[in-house]
CSV table of C-alpha atoms and ligand atoms in Angstrom, one decimal:
chain,number,residue,atom,x,y,z
A,1,MET,CA,103.3,51.2,112.6
A,2,CYS,CA,101.7,54.5,112.1
A,3,GLU,CA,99.9,55.2,108.8
A,4,LEU,CA,102.0,58.3,108.4
A,5,ASP,CA,105.3,56.5,108.7
A,6,ASN,CA,105.9,56.8,105.0
A,7,LEU,CA,106.1,60.5,105.3
A,8,PHE,CA,108.9,60.2,107.8
A,9,THR,CA,110.6,57.7,105.6
A,10,ASN,CA,110.3,60.1,102.7
A,11,ASN,CA,111.7,62.9,104.9
A,12,ARG,CA,114.8,60.9,105.8
A,13,GLN,CA,115.4,60.0,102.2
A,14,TRP,CA,115.1,63.6,101.2
A,15,THR,CA,117.6,64.8,103.8
A,16,GLU,CA,120.0,62.1,102.7
A,17,LYS,CA,119.7,63.0,99.0
A,18,THR,CA,120.0,66.7,99.7
A,19,LEU,CA,123.1,66.2,101.9
A,20,GLU,CA,124.7,64.0,99.2
A,21,GLU,CA,124.3,66.9,96.8
A,22,ASP,CA,125.4,69.6,99.3
A,23,PRO,CA,126.7,68.5,102.7
A,24,THR,CA,126.4,72.1,104.0
A,25,PHE,CA,122.8,72.6,102.8
A,26,PHE,CA,121.0,72.6,106.2
A,27,ASN,CA,123.8,74.3,108.0
A,28,LYS,CA,123.7,77.2,105.5
A,29,LEU,CA,119.9,77.4,105.6
A,30,SER,CA,119.8,77.4,109.4
A,31,GLN,CA,121.8,80.6,109.5
A,32,GLN,CA,119.3,82.7,107.5
A,33,GLN,CA,116.8,82.9,104.6
A,34,ALA,CA,117.2,85.4,101.8
A,35,PRO,CA,114.5,84.7,99.3
A,36,GLU,CA,114.0,87.2,96.5
A,37,TYR,CA,110.5,86.2,95.7
A,38,LEU,CA,107.2,86.1,97.6
A,39,TRP,CA,104.7,83.6,96.1
A,40,ILE,CA,101.0,84.1,96.7
A,41,GLY,CA,99.3,81.0,95.3
A,42,CYS,CA,96.4,78.6,95.7
A,43,SER,CA,96.4,75.9,98.4
A,44,ASP,CA,95.6,73.3,95.7
A,45,SER,CA,97.8,70.3,96.2
A,46,ARG,CA,98.6,70.1,92.5
A,47,VAL,CA,100.3,73.5,92.5
A,48,PRO,CA,103.4,73.1,94.6
A,49,ALA,CA,105.2,76.5,94.5
A,50,ASN,CA,108.9,75.6,94.8
A,51,GLU,CA,108.7,72.6,92.4
A,52,ILE,CA,107.0,74.6,89.7
A,53,VAL,CA,109.7,77.2,89.5
A,54,GLY,CA,112.6,74.9,90.4
A,55,LEU,CA,113.6,76.8,93.6
A,56,LEU,CA,115.1,75.2,96.7
A,57,PRO,CA,114.1,75.8,100.3
A,58,GLY,CA,115.3,79.3,101.2
A,59,GLU,CA,114.6,80.8,97.8
A,60,LEU,CA,110.9,81.3,97.9
A,61,PHE,CA,108.7,82.9,100.6
A,62,VAL,CA,105.3,81.4,100.3
A,63,HIS,CA,101.7,82.3,101.2
A,64,ARG,CA,98.9,80.1,100.0
A,65,ASN,CA,95.2,80.1,100.5
A,66,VAL,CA,92.1,78.9,98.6
A,67,ALA,CA,92.1,80.6,95.2
A,68,ASN,CA,95.1,82.9,95.9
A,69,ALA,CA,93.0,85.7,97.3
A,70,VAL,CA,94.6,88.9,98.6
A,71,ILE,CA,92.1,90.5,100.9
A,72,HIS,CA,92.8,93.9,102.5
A,73,THR,CA,91.6,92.8,105.9
A,74,ASP,CA,93.2,89.3,105.9
A,75,MET,CA,96.0,89.9,108.5
A,76,ASN,CA,97.5,86.6,107.6
A,77,CYS,CA,98.3,87.4,104.0
A,78,GLN,CA,99.0,91.1,104.8
A,79,SER,CA,101.4,90.2,107.5
A,80,VAL,CA,103.2,87.8,105.2
A,81,MET,CA,103.5,90.6,102.6
A,82,GLN,CA,104.8,93.1,105.2
A,83,TYR,CA,107.4,90.7,106.6
A,84,ALA,CA,108.5,89.6,103.1
A,85,VAL,CA,108.9,93.2,101.8
A,86,GLU,CA,110.1,95.1,104.9
A,87,TYR,CA,112.4,92.4,106.5
A,88,LEU,CA,113.3,89.9,103.8
A,89,LYS,CA,113.4,92.6,101.2
A,90,VAL,CA,111.9,90.4,98.4
A,91,LYS,CA,112.2,92.0,95.0
A,92,HIS,CA,109.2,90.3,93.4
A,93,ILE,CA,105.7,89.4,94.6
A,94,ILE,CA,104.2,86.7,92.3
A,95,VAL,CA,100.5,86.1,92.5
A,96,CYS,CA,100.0,82.7,90.8
A,97,GLY,CA,96.6,81.3,90.1
A,98,HIS,CA,95.9,78.2,88.2
A,99,TYR,CA,93.4,77.0,85.6
A,100,GLY,CA,90.8,74.5,86.9
A,101,CYS,CA,90.8,76.2,90.4
A,102,GLY,CA,88.2,74.6,92.5
A,103,GLY,CA,87.7,77.7,94.6
A,104,VAL,CA,87.0,79.8,91.5
A,105,LYS,CA,84.6,77.1,90.3
A,106,ALA,CA,82.7,77.1,93.6
A,107,ALA,CA,82.4,80.8,93.5
A,108,MET,CA,81.0,80.6,89.9
A,109,GLU,CA,78.4,78.0,91.0
A,110,ASN,CA,77.5,79.7,94.2
A,111,LYS,CA,77.0,76.4,96.0
A,112,ARG,CA,76.7,76.2,99.8
A,113,LEU,CA,79.8,74.6,101.2
A,114,GLY,CA,79.9,76.0,104.7
A,115,LEU,CA,82.4,78.4,106.4
A,116,ILE,CA,84.4,78.7,103.2
A,117,ASP,CA,81.5,80.4,101.5
A,118,ASN,CA,82.5,83.6,103.3
A,119,TRP,CA,86.0,83.4,101.7
A,120,LEU,CA,84.6,82.6,98.3
A,121,ARG,CA,82.4,85.7,98.4
A,122,HIS,CA,85.5,87.6,97.5
A,123,LEU,CA,85.8,85.5,94.3
A,124,ARG,CA,82.1,85.9,93.7
A,125,ASP,CA,82.6,89.7,93.8
A,126,VAL,CA,85.2,89.3,91.1
A,127,TYR,CA,82.8,87.2,89.1
A,128,GLN,CA,80.1,89.8,89.4
A,129,LYS,CA,82.4,92.7,88.6
A,130,HIS,CA,83.2,91.0,85.3
A,131,ASN,CA,79.9,89.4,84.7
A,132,GLU,CA,79.2,90.8,81.3
A,133,ALA,CA,82.6,89.8,79.8
A,134,LEU,CA,82.4,86.3,81.4
A,135,LEU,CA,78.8,85.6,80.3
A,136,SER,CA,79.9,86.4,76.7
A,137,ILE,CA,82.0,83.3,76.8
A,138,GLU,CA,79.7,80.5,75.9
A,139,ASP,CA,81.9,77.5,76.8
A,140,GLU,CA,81.7,76.9,80.5
A,141,GLY,CA,85.2,75.6,80.8
A,142,GLN,CA,86.6,78.6,79.0
A,143,ARG,CA,84.6,80.9,81.2
A,144,TRP,CA,86.0,79.2,84.3
A,145,ASP,CA,89.5,79.6,82.9
A,146,ARG,CA,88.9,83.2,82.2
A,147,LEU,CA,87.7,83.9,85.7
A,148,CYS,CA,90.8,82.2,87.0
A,149,GLU,CA,92.8,84.7,85.0
A,150,LEU,CA,90.7,87.7,86.0
A,151,ASN,CA,91.0,86.7,89.6
A,152,VAL,CA,94.8,86.8,89.4
A,153,ILE,CA,94.8,90.2,87.9
A,154,GLU,CA,92.4,91.5,90.6
A,155,GLN,CA,94.6,90.1,93.3
A,156,VAL,CA,97.7,91.8,91.8
A,157,TYR,CA,95.7,95.0,92.0
A,158,ASN,CA,95.0,94.3,95.6
A,159,VAL,CA,98.7,93.6,96.3
A,160,CYS,CA,99.6,96.9,94.6
A,161,HIS,CA,97.2,98.8,96.8
A,162,SER,CA,98.3,97.2,100.1
A,163,THR,CA,99.8,99.4,102.7
A,164,THR,CA,103.0,97.4,102.5
A,165,VAL,CA,103.6,97.8,98.8
A,166,GLN,CA,102.4,101.4,98.8
A,167,ALA,CA,104.9,102.2,101.6
A,168,ALA,CA,107.7,100.4,99.8
A,169,TRP,CA,107.2,102.4,96.6
A,170,ASP,CA,106.9,105.6,98.6
A,171,ARG,CA,110.4,105.1,100.1
A,172,GLY,CA,111.9,104.0,96.8
A,173,GLN,CA,112.2,100.3,97.5
A,174,ALA,CA,112.1,98.2,94.3
A,175,VAL,CA,109.3,95.7,94.4
A,176,SER,CA,107.6,94.3,91.3
A,177,VAL,CA,104.2,92.6,91.4
A,178,HIS,CA,103.5,89.9,88.8
A,179,ALA,CA,100.3,88.0,87.6
A,180,TRP,CA,101.0,84.4,86.6
A,181,ILE,CA,98.8,81.5,85.9
A,182,TYR,CA,99.7,77.8,86.0
A,183,SER,CA,98.2,75.0,83.9
A,184,ILE,CA,97.8,71.7,85.7
A,185,GLN,CA,97.3,70.1,82.3
A,186,ASP,CA,100.7,70.8,80.9
A,187,GLY,CA,102.7,72.0,83.9
A,188,LEU,CA,103.5,75.3,82.3
A,189,LEU,CA,103.4,78.8,83.8
A,190,ARG,CA,102.0,81.7,81.8
A,191,ASP,CA,102.6,85.4,82.4
A,192,LEU,CA,99.4,87.4,82.3
A,193,LYS,CA,101.4,90.5,81.5
A,194,ALA,CA,100.1,92.6,84.3
A,195,THR,CA,103.5,93.4,85.9
A,196,VAL,CA,103.5,96.5,88.1
A,197,THR,CA,106.8,98.1,89.3
A,198,CYS,CA,105.5,101.4,90.6
A,199,GLN,CA,102.4,103.4,91.5
A,200,ASP,CA,102.1,105.0,88.1
A,201,GLU,CA,101.8,101.7,86.3
A,202,ILE,CA,98.9,100.2,88.3
A,203,ALA,CA,96.0,101.6,86.2
A,204,ASP,CA,97.5,100.9,82.8
A,205,ALA,CA,98.7,97.4,83.7
A,206,TYR,CA,95.2,96.6,85.0
A,207,ARG,CA,93.4,98.0,82.0
A,208,ILE,CA,95.7,96.3,79.5
A,209,ALA,CA,95.6,92.9,81.3
A,210,MET,CA,91.8,93.0,81.6
A,211,ALA,CA,91.4,94.0,77.9
A,212,SER,CA,93.6,91.2,76.5
A,213,LYS,CA,92.1,87.9,75.5
A,214,ARG,CA,94.2,84.9,76.4
A,215,LEU,CA,91.9,82.0,75.7
B,1,CO,CO1,92.9,76.6,93.2
């Protein structure tokens, strides 16, 4: 008896249930995937991408890392974006952060956690960039939530400036980039209204989203 046996049991139950609903489900999926959306989210176990938006396997291409960061030199994330846009032809890239993000909190507190501190420096940069606005928020919890929002907007900006998205827009491929945030407390998604659909919209979308107060 392996302590992970329950996961295999769950897996068999899931396949049985799925096949009951659609006997051709796995056959169809094994032929191809044609997702319309790329989800860039946090690794947090409480933010499961497909479940939140009610999409089945095959419908959502997913990249997750700590605090949903899009770093220009992160070849993992950049490769996912390139493949999703150029080969899967996704129509939407959704950067989805979440309130109560531990990665964002760690960056705020500047604690030493080890290797991950290098990753969190990117979040720290966001924190410092918006230091003045953030420090004007007295309540620490609200400041944390606001940094979670600002981080999503900054990452959308990074997606828009990626070589992949820039090249897609140059050749006239329709790709929209969205800034969403998820609340673990009520399970609801909120649109941070920073959607960008072409090069000309980047600056305004960023400015308007940054200026708006959501808390
Ligand atoms: Co998180």
